[in-house]
Amino acid sequence: MDNKEKICLITGASSGIGYAIAKALGRDNHTLIVTARRKERMDGLAGKVVDIVAGDLTSHDFLDSLDSYVYDKYGRCDILFNCAGIQENGAIEEIDIDKMSRMVRLNVESTFRLTYRFLKRFKKQGSGHIVTISSVLGTKVRPTAGAYAGTKFAIEALSEALRMELAGTNIKITCIEPGLVMTELHKDWKIHPKISMGIHEPLAADDIVEAVRFILNQPEHVRIPKLMILPKDHII
Ligand SMILES: NC(=O)c1ccc[n+]([C@@H]2O[C@H](COP(=O)([O-])OP(=O)(O)OC[C@H]3O[C@@H](n4cnc5c(N)ncnc54)[C@H](OP(=O)(O)O)[C@@H]3O)[C@@H](O)[C@H]2O)c1
């Protein structure tokens, strides 16, 4: 990864994709501010600076304190990684509406809110990169995944609008659109999607890290607004 030290805020850093990104960036000696609710799951992250700020991103008080925390302590931020997310599935008429609303609050509202706050900081700073983990379901819908896909479509809309609004500036916007990745996202599902979707070799979180490396290693004039990454036997 680009050798210049970067200051990064990573959400969802206690597990799965966010954790893998934090582990890789820590190894490369970038300064990390990591956040999720489970502090103990981030304690093992190693690097030159790994600053753990535990909290719930659906709490406005907590979320709204993050940019001041980062800027008061480090004076700048180079990359915001929006990795926190949950997935609730079910046919629309059967879905647990309270769980669905919680998912909308985290996947959509928190991502919009954090992006909004860092965007203002990046504008003042004159640079920055917002990398958001969307999904292949930010580009298509499947039965029983309408609500989750809706949250990811919203993130895609946010990112595409920002790409256009920020054209010509030094602020970069990227949406990563993974297919099935083996993480804790599906740990409570009755049937794991690798079975229901017939995916024999799902992605690993480290495959997403490779995509992140590719994105961060581009020359300054190049933009990667979207990057889809799928397992080889992914069909729908
Ligand atoms: N795995 C896949 O197949 C897949 C595919 C496409 C896209 N994605 C997306 O990738 C992103 C990361 O998911 P993952 O697969 O890495 O799942 P994961 O292993 O379950 O990680 C989810 C992360 O989100 C954090 N989180 C959940 N609720 C939170 C809250 N209220 N406040 C703050 N943090 C919260 C969790 O931390 P705490 O529980 O400690 O708070 C955890 O660190 C999500 O946006 C997901 O939609 C995943």
PDB file of C-alpha atoms and ligand atoms in Angstrom:
ATOM      1  CA  MET A   1       0.000   0.000   0.000  1.00  0.00           C
ATOM      2  CA  ASP A   2       1.106   3.609  -0.630  1.00  0.00           C
ATOM      3  CA  ASN A   3       3.955   4.232   1.853  1.00  0.00           C
ATOM      4  CA  LYS A   4       2.864   7.735   2.883  1.00  0.00           C
ATOM      5  CA  GLU A   5       1.335   7.516   6.339  1.00  0.00           C
ATOM      6  CA  LYS A   6      -2.418   8.026   6.298  1.00  0.00           C
ATOM      7  CA  ILE A   7      -4.775   8.885   9.124  1.00  0.00           C
ATOM      8  CA  CYS A   8      -7.841   6.680   8.794  1.00  0.00           C
ATOM      9  CA  LEU A   9     -11.135   6.346  10.625  1.00  0.00           C
ATOM     10  CA  ILE A  10     -12.526   2.829  10.198  1.00  0.00           C
ATOM     11  CA  THR A  11     -16.062   1.951  11.308  1.00  0.00           C
ATOM     12  CA  GLY A  12     -17.140  -1.664  11.800  1.00  0.00           C
ATOM     13  CA  ALA A  13     -13.569  -2.419  12.879  1.00  0.00           C
ATOM     14  CA  SER A  14     -14.439  -5.134  15.422  1.00  0.00           C
ATOM     15  CA  SER A  15     -15.249  -7.789  12.853  1.00  0.00           C
ATOM     16  CA  GLY A  16     -15.216  -8.967   9.244  1.00  0.00           C
ATOM     17  CA  ILE A  17     -14.294  -6.523   6.507  1.00  0.00           C
ATOM     18  CA  GLY A  18     -13.622  -3.500   8.753  1.00  0.00           C
ATOM     19  CA  TYR A  19     -11.402  -5.578  11.027  1.00  0.00           C
ATOM     20  CA  ALA A  20      -9.426  -6.979   8.061  1.00  0.00           C
ATOM     21  CA  ILE A  21      -8.896  -3.489   6.628  1.00  0.00           C
ATOM     22  CA  ALA A  22      -7.764  -2.216  10.046  1.00  0.00           C
ATOM     23  CA  LYS A  23      -5.370  -5.156  10.440  1.00  0.00           C
ATOM     24  CA  ALA A  24      -3.794  -4.540   7.029  1.00  0.00           C
ATOM     25  CA  LEU A  25      -3.528  -0.757   7.414  1.00  0.00           C
ATOM     26  CA  GLY A  26      -2.095  -1.193  10.915  1.00  0.00           C
ATOM     27  CA  ARG A  27       0.571  -3.522   9.542  1.00  0.00           C
ATOM     28  CA  ASP A  28       1.465  -0.804   7.032  1.00  0.00           C
ATOM     29  CA  ASN A  29       1.931   1.677   9.906  1.00  0.00           C
ATOM     30  CA  HIS A  30      -0.940   3.989   9.102  1.00  0.00           C
ATOM     31  CA  THR A  31      -2.569   5.837  11.991  1.00  0.00           C
ATOM     32  CA  LEU A  32      -5.906   4.212  12.760  1.00  0.00           C
ATOM     33  CA  ILE A  33      -8.896   5.403  14.685  1.00  0.00           C
ATOM     34  CA  VAL A  34     -11.148   2.356  14.887  1.00  0.00           C
ATOM     35  CA  THR A  35     -14.724   2.183  16.035  1.00  0.00           C
ATOM     36  CA  ALA A  36     -17.493  -0.352  16.747  1.00  0.00           C
ATOM     37  CA  ARG A  37     -19.464  -1.228  19.890  1.00  0.00           C
ATOM     38  CA  ARG A  38     -17.296  -4.176  21.044  1.00  0.00           C
ATOM     39  CA  LYS A  39     -14.050  -2.625  22.283  1.00  0.00           C
ATOM     40  CA  GLU A  40     -12.549  -5.989  23.271  1.00  0.00           C
ATOM     41  CA  ARG A  41     -12.728  -7.168  19.671  1.00  0.00           C
ATOM     42  CA  MET A  42     -10.494  -4.266  18.564  1.00  0.00           C
ATOM     43  CA  ASP A  43      -7.947  -4.596  21.402  1.00  0.00           C
ATOM     44  CA  GLY A  44      -5.822  -7.042  19.371  1.00  0.00           C
ATOM     45  CA  LEU A  45      -5.357  -4.664  16.435  1.00  0.00           C
ATOM     46  CA  ALA A  46      -1.698  -3.711  16.123  1.00  0.00           C
ATOM     47  CA  GLY A  47       0.131  -0.831  14.474  1.00  0.00           C
ATOM     48  CA  LYS A  48       1.986   2.402  15.091  1.00  0.00           C
ATOM     49  CA  VAL A  49      -1.186   4.096  16.376  1.00  0.00           C
ATOM     50  CA  VAL A  50      -4.436   2.203  16.915  1.00  0.00           C
ATOM     51  CA  ASP A  51      -6.853   4.445  18.730  1.00  0.00           C
ATOM     52  CA  ILE A  52     -10.007   2.620  19.815  1.00  0.00           C
ATOM     53  CA  VAL A  53     -13.158   4.699  20.183  1.00  0.00           C
ATOM     54  CA  ALA A  54     -15.951   2.304  21.081  1.00  0.00           C
ATOM     55  CA  GLY A  55     -19.582   3.289  20.597  1.00  0.00           C
ATOM     56  CA  ASP A  56     -22.868   2.808  18.823  1.00  0.00           C
ATOM     57  CA  LEU A  57     -23.112   4.617  15.494  1.00  0.00           C
ATOM     58  CA  THR A  58     -26.895   4.834  15.781  1.00  0.00           C
ATOM     59  CA  SER A  59     -26.377   7.170  18.746  1.00  0.00           C
ATOM     60  CA  HIS A  60     -26.208  10.681  17.289  1.00  0.00           C
ATOM     61  CA  ASP A  61     -24.228  11.950  20.273  1.00  0.00           C
ATOM     62  CA  PHE A  62     -21.550   9.339  19.726  1.00  0.00           C
ATOM     63  CA  LEU A  63     -21.439   9.632  15.932  1.00  0.00           C
ATOM     64  CA  ASP A  64     -21.420  13.422  15.962  1.00  0.00           C
ATOM     65  CA  SER A  65     -18.410  13.431  18.320  1.00  0.00           C
ATOM     66  CA  LEU A  66     -16.175  11.370  16.015  1.00  0.00           C
ATOM     67  CA  ASP A  67     -14.961  14.037  13.594  1.00  0.00           C
ATOM     68  CA  SER A  68     -14.054  16.445  16.422  1.00  0.00           C
ATOM     69  CA  TYR A  69     -12.276  13.608  18.230  1.00  0.00           C
ATOM     70  CA  VAL A  70     -10.168  12.806  15.167  1.00  0.00           C
ATOM     71  CA  TYR A  71      -9.433  16.413  14.181  1.00  0.00           C
ATOM     72  CA  ASP A  72      -8.720  17.643  17.740  1.00  0.00           C
ATOM     73  CA  LYS A  73      -6.265  14.800  18.319  1.00  0.00           C
ATOM     74  CA  TYR A  74      -4.649  14.290  14.902  1.00  0.00           C
ATOM     75  CA  GLY A  75      -5.349  17.555  13.066  1.00  0.00           C
ATOM     76  CA  ARG A  76      -6.440  15.798   9.889  1.00  0.00           C
ATOM     77  CA  CYS A  77      -7.979  12.656   8.413  1.00  0.00           C
ATOM     78  CA  ASP A  78      -7.107  11.116   5.057  1.00  0.00           C
ATOM     79  CA  ILE A  79      -9.581   8.252   4.686  1.00  0.00           C
ATOM     80  CA  LEU A  80     -12.985   7.482   6.147  1.00  0.00           C
ATOM     81  CA  PHE A  81     -13.865   3.802   5.785  1.00  0.00           C
ATOM     82  CA  ASN A  82     -17.614   3.238   6.215  1.00  0.00           C
ATOM     83  CA  CYS A  83     -17.663  -0.498   7.023  1.00  0.00           C
ATOM     84  CA  ALA A  84     -20.278  -0.806   9.781  1.00  0.00           C
ATOM     85  CA  GLY A  85     -23.453  -2.518   8.618  1.00  0.00           C
ATOM     86  CA  ILE A  86     -25.972  -5.227   9.372  1.00  0.00           C
ATOM     87  CA  GLN A  87     -28.224  -7.374   7.202  1.00  0.00           C
ATOM     88  CA  GLU A  88     -31.832  -8.237   8.024  1.00  0.00           C
ATOM     89  CA  ASN A  89     -33.593 -10.407   5.485  1.00  0.00           C
ATOM     90  CA  GLY A  90     -37.145 -11.542   4.873  1.00  0.00           C
ATOM     91  CA  ALA A  91     -40.051 -11.049   2.525  1.00  0.00           C
ATOM     92  CA  ILE A  92     -41.315  -7.487   2.915  1.00  0.00           C
ATOM     93  CA  GLU A  93     -44.637  -8.547   4.478  1.00  0.00           C
ATOM     94  CA  GLU A  94     -42.871 -10.836   6.948  1.00  0.00           C
ATOM     95  CA  ILE A  95     -39.774  -8.898   7.907  1.00  0.00           C
ATOM     96  CA  ASP A  96     -39.393  -7.801  11.529  1.00  0.00           C
ATOM     97  CA  ILE A  97     -40.144  -4.118  11.033  1.00  0.00           C
ATOM     98  CA  ASP A  98     -38.228  -2.986  14.129  1.00  0.00           C
ATOM     99  CA  LYS A  99     -35.093  -4.871  13.090  1.00  0.00           C
ATOM    100  CA  MET A 100     -35.499  -3.478   9.584  1.00  0.00           C
ATOM    101  CA  SER A 101     -35.727   0.064  10.948  1.00  0.00           C
ATOM    102  CA  ARG A 102     -32.591  -0.519  13.021  1.00  0.00           C
ATOM    103  CA  MET A 103     -30.808  -1.654   9.866  1.00  0.00           C
ATOM    104  CA  VAL A 104     -31.924   1.479   8.011  1.00  0.00           C
ATOM    105  CA  ARG A 105     -30.667   3.614  10.882  1.00  0.00           C
ATOM    106  CA  LEU A 106     -27.240   2.001  10.842  1.00  0.00           C
ATOM    107  CA  ASN A 107     -26.691   1.257   7.143  1.00  0.00           C
ATOM    108  CA  VAL A 108     -28.229   4.439   5.774  1.00  0.00           C
ATOM    109  CA  GLU A 109     -28.596   7.153   8.396  1.00  0.00           C
ATOM    110  CA  SER A 110     -25.273   6.586  10.153  1.00  0.00           C
ATOM    111  CA  THR A 111     -23.374   6.294   6.884  1.00  0.00           C
ATOM    112  CA  PHE A 112     -24.977   9.471   5.507  1.00  0.00           C
ATOM    113  CA  ARG A 113     -24.417  11.325   8.770  1.00  0.00           C
ATOM    114  CA  LEU A 114     -20.763  10.361   9.191  1.00  0.00           C
ATOM    115  CA  THR A 115     -20.027  11.006   5.521  1.00  0.00           C
ATOM    116  CA  TYR A 116     -21.731  14.419   5.795  1.00  0.00           C
ATOM    117  CA  ARG A 117     -19.581  15.393   8.776  1.00  0.00           C
ATOM    118  CA  PHE A 118     -16.284  14.199   7.285  1.00  0.00           C
ATOM    119  CA  LEU A 119     -17.113  15.737   3.924  1.00  0.00           C
ATOM    120  CA  LYS A 120     -17.187  19.172   5.562  1.00  0.00           C
ATOM    121  CA  ARG A 121     -13.795  18.459   7.165  1.00  0.00           C
ATOM    122  CA  PHE A 122     -12.363  17.144   3.881  1.00  0.00           C
ATOM    123  CA  LYS A 123     -13.615  20.240   2.035  1.00  0.00           C
ATOM    124  CA  LYS A 124     -11.774  22.495   4.509  1.00  0.00           C
ATOM    125  CA  GLN A 125      -8.684  20.305   4.347  1.00  0.00           C
ATOM    126  CA  GLY A 126      -8.779  20.205   0.537  1.00  0.00           C
ATOM    127  CA  SER A 127      -8.449  16.422   0.318  1.00  0.00           C
ATOM    128  CA  GLY A 128      -9.773  13.116   1.633  1.00  0.00           C
ATOM    129  CA  HIS A 129     -11.173   9.780   0.549  1.00  0.00           C
ATOM    130  CA  ILE A 130     -14.477   8.199   1.573  1.00  0.00           C
ATOM    131  CA  VAL A 131     -14.502   4.432   1.023  1.00  0.00           C
ATOM    132  CA  THR A 132     -17.872   2.823   1.693  1.00  0.00           C
ATOM    133  CA  ILE A 133     -18.682  -0.871   1.758  1.00  0.00           C
ATOM    134  CA  SER A 134     -21.870  -1.172  -0.271  1.00  0.00           C
ATOM    135  CA  SER A 135     -22.753  -4.582  -1.756  1.00  0.00           C
ATOM    136  CA  VAL A 136     -23.622  -6.283  -5.009  1.00  0.00           C
ATOM    137  CA  LEU A 137     -27.091  -5.751  -3.530  1.00  0.00           C
ATOM    138  CA  GLY A 138     -26.522  -2.038  -4.025  1.00  0.00           C
ATOM    139  CA  THR A 139     -26.945  -2.761  -7.742  1.00  0.00           C
ATOM    140  CA  LYS A 140     -29.713  -5.397  -7.819  1.00  0.00           C
ATOM    141  CA  VAL A 141     -32.525  -6.821  -5.708  1.00  0.00           C
ATOM    142  CA  ARG A 142     -33.318 -10.369  -4.673  1.00  0.00           C
ATOM    143  CA  PRO A 143     -36.544 -11.652  -3.112  1.00  0.00           C
ATOM    144  CA  THR A 144     -36.201 -11.458   0.715  1.00  0.00           C
ATOM    145  CA  ALA A 145     -33.366  -8.945   0.385  1.00  0.00           C
ATOM    146  CA  GLY A 146     -35.450  -5.922  -0.598  1.00  0.00           C
ATOM    147  CA  ALA A 147     -34.926  -3.987   2.622  1.00  0.00           C
ATOM    148  CA  TYR A 148     -31.181  -4.654   2.809  1.00  0.00           C
ATOM    149  CA  ALA A 149     -30.766  -3.887  -0.905  1.00  0.00           C
ATOM    150  CA  GLY A 150     -32.705  -0.667  -0.285  1.00  0.00           C
ATOM    151  CA  THR A 151     -30.121   0.427   2.279  1.00  0.00           C
ATOM    152  CA  LYS A 152     -27.302  -0.323  -0.141  1.00  0.00           C
ATOM    153  CA  PHE A 153     -29.052   1.432  -3.059  1.00  0.00           C
ATOM    154  CA  ALA A 154     -29.214   4.477  -0.784  1.00  0.00           C
ATOM    155  CA  ILE A 155     -25.466   4.304  -0.159  1.00  0.00           C
ATOM    156  CA  GLU A 156     -24.839   3.983  -3.885  1.00  0.00           C
ATOM    157  CA  ALA A 157     -26.968   7.086  -4.508  1.00  0.00           C
ATOM    158  CA  LEU A 158     -25.045   8.992  -1.849  1.00  0.00           C
ATOM    159  CA  SER A 159     -21.720   8.005  -3.382  1.00  0.00           C
ATOM    160  CA  GLU A 160     -22.741   8.691  -6.970  1.00  0.00           C
ATOM    161  CA  ALA A 161     -24.077  12.147  -6.070  1.00  0.00           C
ATOM    162  CA  LEU A 162     -20.856  12.893  -4.192  1.00  0.00           C
ATOM    163  CA  ARG A 163     -18.725  11.681  -7.085  1.00  0.00           C
ATOM    164  CA  MET A 164     -20.435  14.240  -9.313  1.00  0.00           C
ATOM    165  CA  GLU A 165     -20.522  17.023  -6.723  1.00  0.00           C
ATOM    166  CA  LEU A 166     -16.819  16.551  -5.988  1.00  0.00           C
ATOM    167  CA  ALA A 167     -15.591  16.145  -9.577  1.00  0.00           C
ATOM    168  CA  GLY A 168     -12.415  18.166 -10.099  1.00  0.00           C
ATOM    169  CA  THR A 169     -11.566  18.274  -6.380  1.00  0.00           C
ATOM    170  CA  ASN A 170      -9.037  16.227  -4.427  1.00  0.00           C
ATOM    171  CA  ILE A 171     -11.770  14.426  -2.502  1.00  0.00           C
ATOM    172  CA  LYS A 172     -12.281  10.853  -3.656  1.00  0.00           C
ATOM    173  CA  ILE A 173     -15.350   8.667  -3.319  1.00  0.00           C
ATOM    174  CA  THR A 174     -15.362   4.884  -3.629  1.00  0.00           C
ATOM    175  CA  CYS A 175     -18.073   2.275  -3.160  1.00  0.00           C
ATOM    176  CA  ILE A 176     -16.934  -1.327  -2.879  1.00  0.00           C
ATOM    177  CA  GLU A 177     -19.637  -3.811  -3.926  1.00  0.00           C
ATOM    178  CA  PRO A 178     -18.797  -7.269  -2.577  1.00  0.00           C
ATOM    179  CA  GLY A 179     -20.698 -10.482  -3.159  1.00  0.00           C
ATOM    180  CA  LEU A 180     -20.724 -13.051  -0.378  1.00  0.00           C
ATOM    181  CA  VAL A 181     -17.859 -12.610   2.099  1.00  0.00           C
ATOM    182  CA  MET A 182     -17.323 -14.986   5.042  1.00  0.00           C
ATOM    183  CA  THR A 183     -17.816 -12.755   8.090  1.00  0.00           C
ATOM    184  CA  GLU A 184     -20.130 -12.586  11.087  1.00  0.00           C
ATOM    185  CA  LEU A 185     -22.790 -10.807   9.029  1.00  0.00           C
ATOM    186  CA  HIS A 186     -24.750 -14.044   8.543  1.00  0.00           C
ATOM    187  CA  LYS A 187     -23.992 -15.701  11.884  1.00  0.00           C
ATOM    188  CA  ASP A 188     -27.628 -15.800  13.033  1.00  0.00           C
ATOM    189  CA  TRP A 189     -29.108 -16.960   9.731  1.00  0.00           C
ATOM    190  CA  LYS A 190     -30.891 -20.328   9.744  1.00  0.00           C
ATOM    191  CA  ILE A 191     -29.386 -21.200   6.366  1.00  0.00           C
ATOM    192  CA  HIS A 192     -26.059 -19.647   5.422  1.00  0.00           C
ATOM    193  CA  PRO A 193     -26.198 -17.870   2.035  1.00  0.00           C
ATOM    194  CA  LYS A 194     -23.327 -19.975   0.740  1.00  0.00           C
ATOM    195  CA  ILE A 195     -25.755 -22.913   0.931  1.00  0.00           C
ATOM    196  CA  SER A 196     -28.870 -21.120  -0.315  1.00  0.00           C
ATOM    197  CA  MET A 197     -26.955 -19.433  -3.134  1.00  0.00           C
ATOM    198  CA  GLY A 198     -24.754 -22.427  -3.993  1.00  0.00           C
ATOM    199  CA  ILE A 199     -21.542 -20.480  -3.529  1.00  0.00           C
ATOM    200  CA  HIS A 200     -18.811 -23.015  -2.842  1.00  0.00           C
ATOM    201  CA  GLU A 201     -15.951 -20.592  -2.359  1.00  0.00           C
ATOM    202  CA  PRO A 202     -17.169 -17.285  -0.889  1.00  0.00           C
ATOM    203  CA  LEU A 203     -14.828 -14.316  -0.646  1.00  0.00           C
ATOM    204  CA  ALA A 204     -12.633 -13.811   2.419  1.00  0.00           C
ATOM    205  CA  ALA A 205     -12.364 -10.431   4.119  1.00  0.00           C
ATOM    206  CA  ASP A 206      -8.757 -10.341   2.891  1.00  0.00           C
ATOM    207  CA  ASP A 207     -10.026 -10.341  -0.704  1.00  0.00           C
ATOM    208  CA  ILE A 208     -11.682  -7.014   0.096  1.00  0.00           C
ATOM    209  CA  VAL A 209      -8.397  -5.795   1.592  1.00  0.00           C
ATOM    210  CA  GLU A 210      -6.747  -6.513  -1.772  1.00  0.00           C
ATOM    211  CA  ALA A 211      -9.425  -4.399  -3.465  1.00  0.00           C
ATOM    212  CA  VAL A 212      -8.726  -1.613  -0.966  1.00  0.00           C
ATOM    213  CA  ARG A 213      -4.990  -1.807  -1.719  1.00  0.00           C
ATOM    214  CA  PHE A 214      -5.745  -1.510  -5.440  1.00  0.00           C
ATOM    215  CA  ILE A 215      -7.975   1.522  -4.843  1.00  0.00           C
ATOM    216  CA  LEU A 216      -5.484   3.302  -2.579  1.00  0.00           C
ATOM    217  CA  ASN A 217      -2.547   2.669  -4.891  1.00  0.00           C
ATOM    218  CA  GLN A 218      -3.994   4.540  -7.858  1.00  0.00           C
ATOM    219  CA  PRO A 219      -2.229   7.646  -9.140  1.00  0.00           C
ATOM    220  CA  GLU A 220      -3.646  10.991  -8.022  1.00  0.00           C
ATOM    221  CA  HIS A 221      -5.566  11.693 -11.254  1.00  0.00           C
ATOM    222  CA  VAL A 222      -7.430   8.332 -11.180  1.00  0.00           C
ATOM    223  CA  ARG A 223     -10.813   7.804  -9.496  1.00  0.00           C
ATOM    224  CA  ILE A 224     -12.457   4.446  -8.723  1.00  0.00           C
ATOM    225  CA  PRO A 225     -16.051   5.317  -7.830  1.00  0.00           C
ATOM    226  CA  LYS A 226     -17.223   1.683  -7.803  1.00  0.00           C
ATOM    227  CA  LEU A 227     -15.584  -1.695  -7.572  1.00  0.00           C
ATOM    228  CA  MET A 228     -17.610  -4.921  -7.618  1.00  0.00           C
ATOM    229  CA  ILE A 229     -15.926  -8.036  -6.291  1.00  0.00           C
ATOM    230  CA  LEU A 230     -17.630 -11.442  -6.544  1.00  0.00           C
ATOM    231  CA  PRO A 231     -16.883 -15.098  -5.811  1.00  0.00           C
ATOM    232  CA  LYS A 232     -16.348 -17.096  -8.994  1.00  0.00           C
ATOM    233  CA  ASP A 233     -19.616 -19.060  -8.742  1.00  0.00           C
ATOM    234  CA  HIS A 234     -21.799 -16.049  -7.957  1.00  0.00           C
ATOM    235  CA  ILE A 235     -24.757 -15.989 -10.400  1.00  0.00           C
ATOM    236  CA  ILE A 236     -27.585 -13.754  -9.128  1.00  0.00           C
TER     237      ILE A 236
HETATM  238  N1  LIG B   1     -20.228 -10.297   4.454  1.00  0.00           N
HETATM  239  C1  LIG B   1     -20.788 -10.115   3.271  1.00  0.00           C
HETATM  240  O1  LIG B   1     -21.143 -11.087   2.552  1.00  0.00           O
HETATM  241  C2  LIG B   1     -20.991  -8.723   2.727  1.00  0.00           C
HETATM  242  C3  LIG B   1     -21.262  -8.572   1.358  1.00  0.00           C
HETATM  243  C4  LIG B   1     -21.486  -7.297   0.861  1.00  0.00           C
HETATM  244  C5  LIG B   1     -21.422  -6.201   1.694  1.00  0.00           C
HETATM  245  N2  LIG B   1     -21.152  -6.365   3.015  1.00  0.00           N
HETATM  246  C6  LIG B   1     -21.134  -5.184   3.875  1.00  0.00           C
HETATM  247  O2  LIG B   1     -19.870  -5.082   4.481  1.00  0.00           O
HETATM  248  C7  LIG B   1     -19.985  -4.305   5.685  1.00  0.00           C
HETATM  249  C8  LIG B   1     -19.245  -5.043   6.824  1.00  0.00           C
HETATM  250  O3  LIG B   1     -19.929  -6.240   7.105  1.00  0.00           O
HETATM  251  P1  LIG B   1     -19.159  -7.572   7.519  1.00  0.00           P
HETATM  252  O4  LIG B   1     -19.497  -8.580   6.505  1.00  0.00           O
HETATM  253  O5  LIG B   1     -17.751  -7.269   7.816  1.00  0.00           O
HETATM  254  O6  LIG B   1     -20.019  -7.950   8.828  1.00  0.00           O
HETATM  255  P2  LIG B   1     -19.601  -8.139  10.358  1.00  0.00           P
HETATM  256  O7  LIG B   1     -18.451  -9.058  10.467  1.00  0.00           O
HETATM  257  O8  LIG B   1     -20.866  -8.516  11.037  1.00  0.00           O
HETATM  258  O9  LIG B   1     -19.155  -6.670  10.804  1.00  0.00           O
HETATM  259  C9  LIG B   1     -20.095  -5.655  11.020  1.00  0.00           C
HETATM  260  C10 LIG B   1     -19.442  -4.539  11.795  1.00  0.00           C
HETATM  261  O10 LIG B   1     -20.418  -3.497  12.010  1.00  0.00           O
HETATM  262  C11 LIG B   1     -20.371  -3.108  13.375  1.00  0.00           C
HETATM  263  N3  LIG B   1     -21.668  -2.630  13.858  1.00  0.00           N
HETATM  264  C12 LIG B   1     -22.856  -3.281  13.824  1.00  0.00           C
HETATM  265  N4  LIG B   1     -23.806  -2.549  14.436  1.00  0.00           N
HETATM  266  C13 LIG B   1     -23.200  -1.401  14.854  1.00  0.00           C
HETATM  267  C14 LIG B   1     -23.643  -0.250  15.547  1.00  0.00           C
HETATM  268  N5  LIG B   1     -24.929  -0.098  15.915  1.00  0.00           N
HETATM  269  N6  LIG B   1     -22.752   0.730  15.835  1.00  0.00           N
HETATM  270  C15 LIG B   1     -21.452   0.607  15.452  1.00  0.00           C
HETATM  271  N7  LIG B   1     -20.977  -0.456  14.779  1.00  0.00           N
HETATM  272  C16 LIG B   1     -21.838  -1.447  14.485  1.00  0.00           C
HETATM  273  C17 LIG B   1     -19.983  -4.392  14.115  1.00  0.00           C
HETATM  274  O11 LIG B   1     -19.387  -4.069  15.359  1.00  0.00           O
HETATM  275  P3  LIG B   1     -20.070  -4.210  16.808  1.00  0.00           P
HETATM  276  O12 LIG B   1     -21.081  -5.322  16.732  1.00  0.00           O
HETATM  277  O13 LIG B   1     -18.913  -4.489  17.702  1.00  0.00           O
HETATM  278  O14 LIG B   1     -20.690  -2.869  17.040  1.00  0.00           O
HETATM  279  C18 LIG B   1     -18.947  -4.970  13.157  1.00  0.00           C
HETATM  280  O15 LIG B   1     -17.686  -4.407  13.415  1.00  0.00           O
HETATM  281  C19 LIG B   1     -21.489  -4.136   5.940  1.00  0.00           C
HETATM  282  O16 LIG B   1     -21.880  -2.857   5.513  1.00  0.00           O
HETATM  283  C20 LIG B   1     -22.111  -5.186   5.031  1.00  0.00           C
HETATM  284  O17 LIG B   1     -23.408  -4.813   4.634  1.00  0.00           O
HETATM  285  C21 LIG B   1     -20.910  -7.605   3.567  1.00  0.00           C
END
